Short mmCIF file of C-alpha atoms and ligand atoms in Angstrom, two decimals:
data_model
loop_
_atom_site.label_atom_id
_atom_site.label_comp_id
_atom_site.label_asym_id
_atom_site.label_seq_id
_atom_site.Cartn_x
_atom_site.Cartn_y
_atom_site.Cartn_z
CA MET A 1 -22.02 -4.76 -5.56
CA ASN A 2 -23.62 -7.64 -3.36
CA MET A 3 -21.83 -8.29 0.07
CA ARG A 4 -21.48 -11.51 0.91
CA ASN A 5 -21.88 -12.49 4.47
CA GLU A 6 -21.68 -16.43 4.35
CA LEU A 7 -18.44 -19.13 4.22
CA PHE A 8 -17.26 -20.31 0.60
CA ILE A 9 -16.51 -23.80 0.99
CA ASP A 10 -16.31 -26.51 -1.63
CA GLY A 11 -17.71 -24.22 -4.34
CA LYS A 12 -20.66 -23.06 -2.21
CA TRP A 13 -22.16 -20.66 0.32
CA ALA A 14 -23.05 -21.51 3.75
CA PRO A 15 -23.12 -19.78 7.08
CA ALA A 16 -20.88 -20.84 9.88
CA ALA A 17 -21.91 -24.26 11.52
CA ARG A 18 -22.33 -22.61 14.82
CA GLY A 19 -24.51 -19.47 13.21
CA GLY A 20 -21.94 -17.19 14.48
CA MET A 21 -21.65 -13.62 13.01
CA LEU A 22 -19.10 -10.70 13.00
CA GLU A 23 -20.18 -7.16 12.80
CA VAL A 24 -18.13 -5.28 10.12
CA PHE A 25 -17.16 -1.64 10.96
CA ASN A 26 -16.49 1.35 8.99
CA PRO A 27 -13.30 2.73 10.19
CA ALA A 28 -14.13 6.22 9.02
CA ASP A 29 -17.40 6.39 11.85
CA GLY A 30 -17.07 3.69 13.61
CA LYS A 31 -20.55 2.06 12.69
CA ALA A 32 -21.60 -1.36 11.76
CA PHE A 33 -22.55 -1.81 8.21
CA HIS A 34 -22.74 -5.65 7.85
CA ALA A 35 -21.83 -8.97 9.29
CA ILE A 36 -19.72 -11.82 8.30
CA ALA A 37 -19.80 -15.29 9.47
CA ALA A 38 -17.81 -16.17 12.17
CA ALA A 39 -16.57 -19.83 11.39
CA SER A 40 -15.15 -22.12 14.11
CA ALA A 41 -13.24 -25.34 13.75
CA GLU A 42 -16.07 -27.37 11.95
CA ASP A 43 -16.34 -25.08 9.16
CA VAL A 44 -12.25 -24.87 8.85
CA ASP A 45 -12.72 -28.89 8.90
CA ARG A 46 -14.99 -28.76 5.89
CA ALA A 47 -12.84 -26.60 4.02
CA VAL A 48 -9.52 -28.24 4.39
CA ILE A 49 -11.35 -31.80 3.43
CA ALA A 50 -12.92 -30.11 0.48
CA ALA A 51 -9.55 -28.25 -0.68
CA ARG A 52 -7.93 -32.08 0.01
CA ARG A 53 -10.53 -33.65 -2.26
CA ALA A 54 -9.98 -31.30 -4.72
CA PHE A 55 -6.30 -31.67 -4.83
CA ASP A 56 -6.10 -35.62 -4.41
CA ASP A 57 -9.01 -36.29 -6.51
CA GLY A 58 -9.92 -33.09 -8.55
CA VAL A 59 -8.77 -31.89 -11.92
CA TRP A 60 -6.84 -28.56 -10.84
CA PRO A 61 -3.51 -30.33 -10.18
CA ARG A 62 -3.35 -32.31 -13.12
CA MET A 63 -4.19 -29.59 -15.63
CA SER A 64 -1.47 -28.00 -17.64
CA GLY A 65 -0.43 -24.66 -16.41
CA ARG A 66 -1.83 -23.38 -19.47
CA GLU A 67 -5.28 -24.13 -18.41
CA ARG A 68 -4.87 -23.00 -14.75
CA ALA A 69 -3.79 -19.55 -16.26
CA HIS A 70 -6.71 -19.31 -18.23
CA TYR A 71 -8.88 -19.28 -14.73
CA LEU A 72 -6.28 -16.86 -13.03
CA ARG A 73 -6.98 -14.37 -16.48
CA ARG A 74 -10.23 -14.62 -16.03
CA ILE A 75 -10.14 -13.61 -12.43
CA ALA A 76 -7.73 -10.59 -13.18
CA GLU A 77 -10.05 -9.51 -15.95
CA VAL A 78 -13.41 -9.62 -13.55
CA ILE A 79 -11.57 -7.77 -10.82
CA ARG A 80 -10.50 -5.46 -13.53
CA GLY A 81 -14.14 -4.84 -14.89
CA ARG A 82 -15.29 -4.45 -11.35
CA LEU A 83 -12.34 -2.50 -10.01
CA PRO A 84 -14.20 0.97 -8.69
CA ALA A 85 -16.49 -0.89 -6.68
CA ILE A 86 -14.15 -3.56 -5.32
CA ALA A 87 -12.05 -0.62 -4.56
CA GLU A 88 -14.89 1.35 -3.03
CA LEU A 89 -15.59 -2.01 -0.80
CA GLU A 90 -12.29 -1.97 0.34
CA VAL A 91 -12.26 1.89 1.61
CA ARG A 92 -15.50 1.00 3.68
CA ASP A 93 -13.73 -2.11 4.71
CA ASN A 94 -10.07 -0.76 5.91
CA GLY A 95 -10.34 3.03 5.43
CA LYS A 96 -7.64 3.48 3.22
CA PRO A 97 -8.21 6.61 0.50
CA ARG A 98 -9.90 5.63 -2.35
CA ALA A 99 -6.82 6.31 -4.83
CA GLU A 100 -4.73 3.98 -2.69
CA ALA A 101 -7.48 1.26 -2.37
CA GLU A 102 -7.77 1.58 -6.45
CA TRP A 103 -4.02 0.93 -6.79
CA ASP A 104 -4.06 -2.28 -4.53
CA ILE A 105 -6.98 -3.83 -6.43
CA GLY A 106 -5.42 -2.90 -10.15
CA ASP A 107 -2.15 -4.62 -8.09
CA ALA A 108 -4.41 -7.58 -7.16
CA ALA A 109 -5.55 -8.11 -10.80
CA TYR A 110 -2.21 -7.69 -12.09
CA THR A 111 -0.77 -10.48 -9.65
CA PHE A 112 -3.32 -12.91 -11.15
CA GLU A 113 -2.06 -12.19 -14.54
CA TYR A 114 1.78 -12.20 -13.35
CA TYR A 115 1.18 -15.86 -12.49
CA ALA A 116 -1.00 -16.76 -15.05
CA SER A 117 2.06 -16.13 -17.12
CA LEU A 118 4.31 -18.40 -14.68
CA ALA A 119 1.60 -20.96 -14.84
CA GLU A 120 2.27 -20.99 -18.54
CA LYS A 121 6.08 -21.17 -18.64
CA PHE A 122 5.65 -24.01 -16.02
CA ASP A 123 4.53 -26.63 -18.39
CA GLU A 124 7.96 -26.50 -20.03
CA GLU A 125 10.08 -25.86 -17.22
CA ARG A 126 8.09 -28.33 -14.69
CA SER A 127 10.70 -31.39 -15.73
CA GLU A 128 13.92 -30.99 -16.01
CA ALA A 129 16.60 -33.70 -16.92
CA ILE A 130 20.17 -33.54 -15.01
CA ALA A 131 23.20 -34.92 -16.57
CA LEU A 132 24.67 -37.83 -14.22
CA PRO A 133 28.11 -39.11 -14.37
CA ASP A 134 26.81 -42.65 -14.31
CA GLN A 135 25.12 -43.17 -17.84
CA ARG A 136 23.23 -46.32 -16.39
CA PHE A 137 20.95 -43.80 -14.76
CA LYS A 138 18.62 -41.29 -15.88
CA THR A 139 17.28 -38.70 -13.22
CA ARG A 140 14.62 -35.84 -13.98
CA VAL A 141 13.97 -33.56 -11.42
CA VAL A 142 10.11 -32.79 -11.75
CA ARG A 143 8.34 -29.94 -9.77
CA GLU A 144 4.82 -30.32 -8.22
CA PRO A 145 2.31 -28.71 -6.27
CA VAL A 146 2.76 -28.64 -2.10
CA GLY A 147 -0.82 -29.43 -1.74
CA VAL A 148 -3.61 -27.67 0.06
CA VAL A 149 -2.36 -24.45 1.32
CA GLY A 150 -4.06 -22.71 4.51
CA ALA A 151 -3.08 -18.92 3.71
CA ILE A 152 -3.65 -16.48 6.26
CA ILE A 153 -3.74 -12.74 5.71
CA PRO A 154 -3.84 -9.48 7.42
CA TRP A 155 -6.02 -6.30 7.38
CA ASN A 156 -3.48 -3.37 5.93
CA TYR A 157 -3.92 -5.14 2.15
CA PRO A 158 -7.01 -7.10 2.09
CA LEU A 159 -7.44 -8.10 -1.47
CA LEU A 160 -3.90 -7.69 -2.49
CA MET A 161 -2.70 -9.79 0.25
CA ALA A 162 -5.14 -12.55 -0.89
CA ALA A 163 -3.86 -12.25 -4.24
CA TRP A 164 -0.12 -12.45 -3.22
CA LYS A 165 -0.67 -15.99 -1.85
CA VAL A 166 -4.05 -17.16 -3.68
CA ALA A 167 -2.64 -16.31 -7.35
CA PRO A 168 0.71 -18.03 -7.16
CA ALA A 169 -0.73 -21.38 -4.91
CA LEU A 170 -3.32 -21.66 -7.61
CA ALA A 171 -1.01 -21.13 -10.40
CA ALA A 172 1.36 -24.00 -9.09
CA GLY A 173 -1.96 -26.18 -8.92
CA CYS A 174 -2.05 -26.27 -5.28
CA THR A 175 -5.79 -25.70 -3.48
CA VAL A 176 -6.22 -23.22 -0.74
CA VAL A 177 -8.03 -22.36 2.18
CA LEU A 178 -7.98 -18.61 2.92
CA LYS A 179 -8.69 -17.02 5.97
CA PRO A 180 -8.87 -13.19 5.62
CA ALA A 181 -8.37 -10.90 8.60
CA GLU A 182 -11.62 -10.36 10.94
CA SER A 183 -11.47 -6.97 10.41
CA THR A 184 -11.44 -6.77 6.45
CA SER A 185 -12.58 -9.84 4.84
CA LEU A 186 -15.18 -8.42 2.66
CA THR A 187 -12.78 -8.53 -0.54
CA ALA A 188 -11.66 -11.79 0.05
CA LEU A 189 -15.43 -12.91 0.25
CA GLU A 190 -15.59 -11.08 -3.45
CA LEU A 191 -12.50 -12.99 -4.74
CA ALA A 192 -14.59 -15.99 -3.60
CA ALA A 193 -17.44 -14.73 -5.58
CA ILE A 194 -15.53 -14.30 -8.54
CA SER A 195 -13.96 -17.57 -8.27
CA GLU A 196 -17.37 -18.97 -8.55
CA GLU A 197 -18.00 -16.89 -11.71
CA VAL A 198 -15.31 -17.98 -13.57
CA ASP A 199 -16.12 -21.33 -12.85
CA LEU A 200 -13.10 -22.61 -10.87
CA PRO A 201 -13.75 -26.30 -9.63
CA PRO A 202 -15.68 -26.54 -6.30
CA GLY A 203 -12.68 -26.71 -3.30
CA VAL A 204 -9.80 -25.17 -5.22
CA LEU A 205 -10.43 -21.94 -3.28
CA ASN A 206 -11.97 -21.78 -0.10
CA VAL A 207 -12.43 -18.57 1.98
CA VAL A 208 -13.21 -19.18 5.84
CA THR A 209 -14.15 -15.94 7.81
CA GLY A 210 -13.94 -15.34 11.72
CA LEU A 211 -11.42 -14.72 14.48
CA GLY A 212 -8.21 -15.86 14.22
CA PRO A 213 -7.71 -18.33 17.15
CA ASP A 214 -11.29 -19.61 16.24
CA VAL A 215 -10.47 -19.97 12.21
CA GLY A 216 -6.82 -19.63 11.86
CA GLN A 217 -5.49 -21.85 14.82
CA PRO A 218 -7.70 -24.71 13.38
CA LEU A 219 -6.46 -24.04 9.94
CA VAL A 220 -2.68 -24.42 11.22
CA ASP A 221 -3.16 -27.25 12.97
CA HIS A 222 -5.09 -28.82 10.55
CA PRO A 223 -3.24 -32.27 9.79
CA LEU A 224 -4.61 -32.18 6.16
CA VAL A 225 -2.85 -28.78 5.16
CA ASP A 226 0.22 -29.24 3.64
CA LYS A 227 1.77 -25.71 3.43
CA LEU A 228 0.83 -22.26 5.88
CA ALA A 229 1.35 -19.18 4.15
CA PHE A 230 1.06 -16.10 6.51
CA THR A 231 1.23 -12.46 6.80
CA GLY A 232 0.76 -11.05 10.13
CA SER A 233 2.09 -10.01 13.54
CA GLY A 234 5.64 -11.49 14.59
CA ALA A 235 3.94 -12.72 17.73
CA VAL A 236 1.06 -14.76 15.62
CA GLY A 237 3.79 -15.91 13.16
CA SER A 238 5.85 -17.35 15.87
CA ARG A 239 2.94 -19.58 16.64
CA ILE A 240 2.35 -20.77 13.21
CA MET A 241 5.64 -21.67 12.85
CA ALA A 242 5.78 -23.74 16.49
CA ALA A 243 2.48 -25.30 15.31
CA ALA A 244 3.85 -26.08 11.81
CA ALA A 245 6.85 -27.91 13.69
CA LYS A 246 4.39 -30.38 14.70
CA ASP A 247 4.02 -31.99 11.87
CA ILE A 248 6.37 -30.41 9.21
CA LYS A 249 4.33 -28.35 7.58
CA ARG A 250 5.83 -26.20 4.80
CA VAL A 251 5.73 -22.52 6.23
CA SER A 252 6.23 -19.17 4.60
CA LEU A 253 5.89 -16.12 7.00
CA GLU A 254 5.98 -12.40 6.11
CA LEU A 255 6.10 -10.33 9.59
CA GLY A 256 6.61 -7.14 10.94
CA GLY A 257 9.45 -4.76 10.62
CA LYS A 258 10.83 -1.18 11.99
CA SER A 259 12.76 -0.56 8.62
CA PRO A 260 15.33 2.73 8.75
CA PHE A 261 15.58 5.24 6.32
CA ILE A 262 18.91 7.05 6.07
CA VAL A 263 19.26 10.24 4.59
CA PHE A 264 22.78 11.32 3.72
CA GLU A 265 23.78 15.11 3.78
CA ASP A 266 24.03 15.25 0.11
CA SER A 267 20.51 14.37 -0.48
CA GLU A 268 17.43 17.06 -1.89
CA ILE A 269 16.00 17.77 0.89
CA ASP A 270 12.20 18.26 -0.64
CA LYS A 271 13.04 14.34 -2.52
CA ALA A 272 14.04 13.34 0.84
CA VAL A 273 10.86 14.43 2.66
CA GLU A 274 8.60 13.09 -0.34
CA TRP A 275 9.97 9.58 0.26
CA VAL A 276 9.87 9.85 3.77
CA MET A 277 6.20 10.83 3.87
CA PHE A 278 5.51 8.02 1.19
CA GLY A 279 7.47 5.68 3.69
CA ILE A 280 5.21 6.62 6.86
CA PHE A 281 1.79 7.90 6.08
CA TRP A 282 0.79 5.58 3.22
CA ASN A 283 -1.93 3.56 4.19
CA GLN A 284 -1.96 5.38 7.45
CA GLY A 285 1.64 3.50 8.16
CA GLN A 286 -0.33 0.54 8.49
CA VAL A 287 2.49 -1.14 6.33
CA CYS A 288 4.78 -4.18 7.41
CA SER A 289 7.77 -2.34 5.51
CA ALA A 290 7.20 1.28 6.75
CA THR A 291 10.12 3.14 7.15
CA SER A 292 9.55 4.58 10.24
CA ARG A 293 13.17 5.00 11.96
CA VAL A 294 14.40 7.92 9.64
CA LEU A 295 17.98 8.71 10.33
CA VAL A 296 19.45 12.02 8.78
CA HIS A 297 22.92 13.37 8.94
CA GLU A 298 23.41 16.08 11.35
CA GLN A 299 24.01 18.62 8.70
CA ILE A 300 20.63 18.75 7.26
CA TYR A 301 18.93 17.34 10.15
CA HIS A 302 17.36 20.56 11.47
CA LYS A 303 16.23 21.68 7.95
CA PHE A 304 14.83 18.38 6.75
CA LEU A 305 13.03 18.02 10.07
CA GLU A 306 11.44 21.65 9.79
CA ARG A 307 10.52 20.51 5.92
CA LEU A 308 8.85 17.07 7.02
CA THR A 309 6.91 18.70 9.74
CA ALA A 310 5.46 21.41 7.71
CA GLU A 311 4.21 18.71 5.20
CA ALA A 312 2.93 16.40 7.47
CA ARG A 313 0.66 19.01 9.10
CA LYS A 314 -0.66 19.88 5.64
CA ILE A 315 -2.21 16.28 4.87
CA THR A 316 -5.61 15.96 4.36
CA ILE A 317 -7.29 13.67 6.87
CA GLY A 318 -10.50 12.27 6.37
CA ASP A 319 -12.62 9.53 5.10
CA GLY A 320 -10.90 7.78 2.57
CA LEU A 321 -13.81 8.43 0.20
CA LYS A 322 -13.69 11.79 0.27
CA LYS A 323 -12.03 13.51 -2.55
CA GLY A 324 -8.42 14.97 -1.48
CA VAL A 325 -8.21 12.92 1.67
CA LEU A 326 -4.39 11.38 1.94
CA LEU A 327 -4.89 9.84 5.03
CA GLY A 328 -7.47 7.57 6.42
CA PRO A 329 -8.57 6.15 9.39
CA LEU A 330 -6.79 3.64 11.00
CA VAL A 331 -8.47 -0.10 10.26
CA SER A 332 -9.98 -0.64 13.98
CA ASP A 333 -10.77 1.11 17.07
CA LEU A 334 -8.54 -1.70 18.31
CA GLN A 335 -5.46 -0.51 16.35
CA HIS A 336 -6.59 3.29 17.24
CA GLN A 337 -5.91 2.20 20.81
CA ARG A 338 -2.53 0.51 20.20
CA VAL A 339 -1.19 3.43 18.26
CA THR A 340 -2.44 5.85 21.12
CA ALA A 341 -0.99 3.47 23.44
CA ALA A 342 2.29 3.31 21.98
CA VAL A 343 2.73 7.08 21.44
CA GLU A 344 1.90 8.14 24.93
CA LYS A 345 4.35 5.34 26.10
CA ALA A 346 6.97 6.91 23.84
CA VAL A 347 6.68 10.24 25.20
CA ALA A 348 6.90 8.81 28.98
CA GLU A 349 10.00 7.01 27.80
CA GLY A 350 11.37 10.56 26.90
CA ALA A 351 10.22 10.86 23.07
CA THR A 352 9.30 14.38 22.12
CA VAL A 353 6.07 14.82 20.12
CA VAL A 354 7.04 17.33 17.24
CA THR A 355 3.80 17.19 15.33
CA GLY A 356 0.81 14.99 15.62
CA GLY A 357 0.53 12.66 18.80
CA GLY A 358 -3.36 11.52 18.40
CA ARG A 359 -6.88 12.07 17.07
CA PRO A 360 -7.13 15.04 14.93
CA LYS A 361 -9.56 17.89 17.19
CA GLU A 362 -12.03 18.09 13.98
CA LEU A 363 -12.73 14.49 13.81
CA GLU A 364 -14.60 13.28 16.75
CA THR A 365 -15.46 9.90 15.38
CA GLY A 366 -13.97 7.01 13.57
CA TYR A 367 -10.63 5.95 14.26
CA PHE A 368 -8.43 8.83 12.94
CA PHE A 369 -4.88 9.26 13.98
CA GLU A 370 -2.66 12.38 12.94
CA PRO A 371 0.65 12.02 11.48
CA THR A 372 2.70 11.84 14.09
CA ILE A 373 6.74 13.02 14.06
CA LEU A 374 8.81 11.91 17.21
CA THR A 375 12.28 13.04 17.89
CA ASP A 376 14.49 11.99 21.15
CA VAL A 377 13.22 8.70 21.09
CA PRO A 378 15.52 6.63 23.16
CA LEU A 379 17.54 3.68 21.47
CA THR A 380 15.80 1.31 24.19
CA SER A 381 12.24 2.94 23.88
CA SER A 382 9.63 0.25 22.36
CA ALA A 383 8.85 3.12 19.85
CA TRP A 384 12.37 2.81 18.17
CA THR A 385 12.41 -0.85 18.50
CA ASP A 386 8.72 -2.08 17.94
CA GLU A 387 6.72 -2.10 14.93
CA ILE A 388 3.95 0.57 15.73
CA PHE A 389 1.75 -0.07 12.80
CA GLY A 390 0.61 3.43 12.08
CA PRO A 391 1.44 6.96 10.88
CA VAL A 392 4.09 7.64 13.41
CA VAL A 393 7.84 8.35 12.74
CA CYS A 394 11.07 8.30 14.58
CA VAL A 395 13.20 10.99 13.47
CA ARG A 396 17.14 10.78 14.86
CA PRO A 397 20.15 12.20 13.43
CA PHE A 398 23.68 10.62 12.60
CA SER A 399 27.23 11.89 12.46
CA SER A 400 28.96 9.31 9.91
CA GLU A 401 28.16 6.48 7.66
CA LYS A 402 29.11 3.76 9.55
CA ASP A 403 27.02 4.81 12.88
CA ALA A 404 24.25 5.11 10.75
CA VAL A 405 24.29 1.71 9.07
CA ALA A 406 25.20 0.23 12.68
CA LEU A 407 21.93 2.24 13.60
CA ALA A 408 20.01 1.00 10.98
CA ASN A 409 21.14 -2.46 11.45
CA ASP A 410 20.56 -2.49 15.19
CA THR A 411 17.02 -3.88 14.96
CA ARG A 412 16.02 -7.73 15.20
CA PHE A 413 13.91 -7.24 12.17
CA GLY A 414 15.38 -7.14 8.57
CA LEU A 415 12.14 -6.36 6.25
CA ALA A 416 13.33 -3.66 4.32
CA ALA A 417 15.41 -0.40 4.40
CA ALA A 418 15.93 2.82 2.31
CA VAL A 419 18.92 4.89 1.75
CA MET A 420 18.95 8.30 -0.16
CA THR A 421 22.17 9.88 -0.89
CA ARG A 422 23.58 11.63 -4.55
CA ASP A 423 26.91 9.41 -4.33
CA ALA A 424 26.20 6.06 -6.11
CA GLY A 425 29.39 4.68 -4.38
CA ARG A 426 27.81 5.40 -1.02
CA ALA A 427 24.28 4.02 -2.00
CA GLU A 428 25.84 0.63 -3.01
CA ARG A 429 28.26 0.47 -0.07
CA VAL A 430 25.20 0.92 2.27
CA ALA A 431 23.10 -1.23 0.36
CA ALA A 432 25.20 -4.04 0.86
CA ALA A 433 25.79 -3.20 4.45
CA LEU A 434 21.98 -3.40 5.44
CA ARG A 435 20.85 -6.41 6.64
CA ALA A 436 17.08 -6.27 5.17
CA GLY A 437 15.17 -8.69 2.47
CA THR A 438 14.56 -5.34 0.13
CA VAL A 439 17.04 -2.31 0.09
CA TRP A 440 15.42 1.36 -1.70
CA ILE A 441 17.71 3.52 -3.19
CA ASN A 442 16.43 7.16 -3.27
CA CYS A 443 13.18 5.88 -2.71
CA SER A 444 10.87 3.98 0.09
CA GLN A 445 8.14 1.38 -0.64
CA PRO A 446 7.61 0.78 -4.35
CA SER A 447 7.42 -3.46 -4.68
CA PHE A 448 6.86 -5.02 -7.71
CA ILE A 449 4.97 -8.47 -8.57
CA GLU A 450 8.05 -9.36 -10.35
CA ALA A 451 10.62 -9.09 -7.65
CA PRO A 452 11.06 -11.12 -4.49
CA TRP A 453 9.38 -9.73 -1.06
CA GLY A 454 10.18 -10.79 2.38
CA GLY A 455 12.34 -10.81 5.32
CA TYR A 456 15.94 -10.96 7.00
CA LYS A 457 16.02 -11.94 10.76
CA GLN A 458 12.39 -11.82 12.54
CA SER A 459 10.86 -10.36 9.68
CA GLY A 460 9.92 -13.91 8.21
CA ILE A 461 11.19 -16.64 6.49
CA GLY A 462 10.91 -17.33 2.89
CA ARG A 463 10.19 -15.09 0.01
CA GLU A 464 6.61 -13.99 -1.87
CA LEU A 465 6.15 -12.50 -5.22
CA GLY A 466 8.09 -13.34 -8.40
CA ARG A 467 9.31 -16.56 -9.31
CA TRP A 468 10.13 -16.91 -5.58
CA GLY A 469 6.75 -16.84 -4.75
CA PHE A 470 6.03 -19.51 -7.09
CA GLU A 471 8.57 -21.69 -5.31
CA ASN A 472 6.95 -21.65 -2.25
CA TYR A 473 4.04 -23.44 -3.63
CA LEU A 474 6.07 -26.39 -5.04
CA GLU A 475 7.44 -29.39 -4.13
CA THR A 476 10.66 -30.78 -5.79
CA LYS A 477 10.33 -34.65 -6.92
CA GLN A 478 13.28 -36.96 -8.25
CA VAL A 479 12.50 -39.63 -10.58
CA THR A 480 15.34 -41.65 -11.28
CA ALA A 481 15.49 -44.68 -13.47
CA TYR A 482 17.76 -47.71 -14.48
CA VAL A 483 18.18 -47.49 -17.81
CA SER A 484 21.33 -49.91 -18.38
CA ASP A 485 20.45 -53.97 -19.72
CA ASP A 486 23.38 -54.91 -17.71
CA PRO A 487 22.00 -56.62 -14.59
CA TRP A 488 22.75 -54.72 -11.01
CA GLY A 489 23.98 -57.67 -9.79
CA TRP A 490 24.73 -56.64 -6.13
CA TYR A 491 23.25 -59.55 -4.40
CA ILE A 492 22.08 -62.24 -6.72
CA LYS A 493 25.38 -62.21 -8.57
CA HIS A 494 27.39 -62.43 -5.04
P1 LIG B 1 -3.09 -7.84 14.04
O1 LIG B 1 -2.67 -7.82 15.42
O2 LIG B 1 -2.31 -6.40 13.57
O3 LIG B 1 -4.34 -8.32 13.65
P2 LIG B 1 -2.38 -10.98 13.70
O4 LIG B 1 -0.90 -11.27 13.43
O5 LIG B 1 -3.03 -11.03 14.75
O6 LIG B 1 -2.10 -9.12 13.32
O7 LIG B 1 -3.20 -10.66 12.35
C1 LIG B 1 -3.04 -11.37 10.99
C2 LIG B 1 -3.77 -12.68 10.56
O8 LIG B 1 -3.50 -13.64 11.90
C3 LIG B 1 -5.43 -12.25 10.94
O9 LIG B 1 -6.15 -12.93 9.84
C4 LIG B 1 -5.84 -13.17 12.76
O10 LIG B 1 -7.17 -13.61 12.35
C5 LIG B 1 -4.73 -14.37 12.13
N1 LIG B 1 -4.61 -14.80 13.42
C6 LIG B 1 -4.79 -14.40 14.39
N2 LIG B 1 -4.51 -14.98 15.73
C7 LIG B 1 -4.30 -16.39 15.41
C8 LIG B 1 -3.78 -17.79 15.67
N3 LIG B 1 -3.46 -18.00 17.22
N4 LIG B 1 -3.44 -18.73 14.73
C9 LIG B 1 -3.77 -18.51 13.56
N5 LIG B 1 -4.05 -17.08 12.78
C10 LIG B 1 -4.34 -16.01 13.85
#
C-alpha cells in the first residue's frame, strides 16, 4: 500500500505550506520508517476554507441522506477490501497486535456502514410537524447539518477514532477537517485516499497532519469552524472547550478516565481475571475506558490477585506483527517515559509492584512495557487518581458493597465502570449507583457502534456513537408559518 506523506485538502494532495515534515516511528523497534507533512496554521486555514466552501456552496449538505449513504457504504467497502493491509499499517504506526488492529479496522468499516443506514433513515426523519394548540400556526422542526466540523483525534485507535467522527459527520451532511494524532496519522491519510477513490466531492473531507499546537490549535481557533469534536487528554480537552467558548462553537469531548471494576465475592475467579485483563491489557492499556482500578472483595482478594499475577506473567509481549503476541509496544517513546514515570511515582508513594513495572528484560529496543500490577496504592497517589494510559492496574480489597461503590465513584472521571457478580439484583443496584457513561456488568470494554459512548464528570461532554453520535452533527431549526386568513392585526387594527 502506498503510504501517503502529504496533506489532503480540497480533494488534492499537497505538502505543508512551510515544507515541514515529521518522522514516523515504528514503536516495535523505535526506528523511523516514513515521514509525514507537518502542517501549520496556513494549511489549516486552506483546509477550513475548503470545507466551508464545500458546505456553503457544495452539493454535500444538499444531497439526500440516501445519496450520502452511497458514499459511506463505498468507503466501508474499500476499507474492508483492503483490511489486512490497513491493519498492518496501523500496527507499524501504533504498535498494537495485528489481531487487535484487524478488529479495529473492521469496526471502522462498520461505523461507516452503520451511519450510512442512519443517513438513509434521516430522509424520513429530518422534518417533523409538531402539534400546536394555536391552529393559526403550523410548525415543523427540521434537522440540519451543523456545518464545518474540526475533528481532533488521539493515537490509541487511529482509524477507528477517525471513523467515529467522520462517519456520523458526513452522514449528517457536514464537511470535515480531520487532524489525526501526530504519532499515528497513516491510516487517516489512507482514509483520505479512500475518500478520493470513491469520488467524495472535494472539500468534504480534509486531512491535515502535524503537531497539536501547530495544527489542532489553529483548527480549534478558526472562526469558520462550527463544531469541534475531540478525543484525547483532559488537559487538551479543557483548552479546546475554553477556545470554543470564545465564539460559541459546538463541542463534544471524549476525555480520559480512571474507570473502576468491582469484583464481588460470588464471582468466578477465572472469569473475573479474564475480564480484568481485557480491561487493562487490551491495546497495551492505552484505552480511555480501561478499568485501571480494580476493587476486589476481601474474601477472594488474595486468590484473585494470585491468579491475575500468574496470568499477567504469561502474556506474550513483542512486535504486534509477530504471531501470538498479545501485548505490543506502547505507542511512542514519550508514552513509554510517561508510563515509566507514573509507576516510579506510585512506588515512591507507597505502592507495591506485584509484577511487571518496566521494560521487559528480553526486549531492549522498542517502547515495550510489561503488564504491571500495583497494590497498596494510597488513595491519594496519582497512580490511583490519574490516568496512566498503559498496562498498569491498581488492585485493592474492599469489605462491603457500600464501600466498593464509594471507592469506585471517588474520582473526577466518569467514563466507564464495571461490576462482576452472580447476583442480578446487586448488579442492577451497583450499576445504578455508579456515576459513569457506561457500566459493564460481568464484562469490561465491549463497545458497540449502536450504543452511546461518552463520559460523566471530567470524562467529557456529549455522546458519540449510535443515534446520539449522529445528533452531535445536527442543528435544530423551527420553521413556523402563519396559515390563517384572518389578519394578525396587532398594530394595524389597534
Ligand atoms: P496525548 O498527550 O496522549 O498525545 P493529547 O490530548 O495531547 O493526548 O492528544 C490528542 C490530540 O490532540 C492529538 O491529535 C494532538 O495532536 C491534539 N492536540 C494536542 N495539543 C493540542 C492543542 N493545543 N489544540 C488542539 N489539539 C491539540
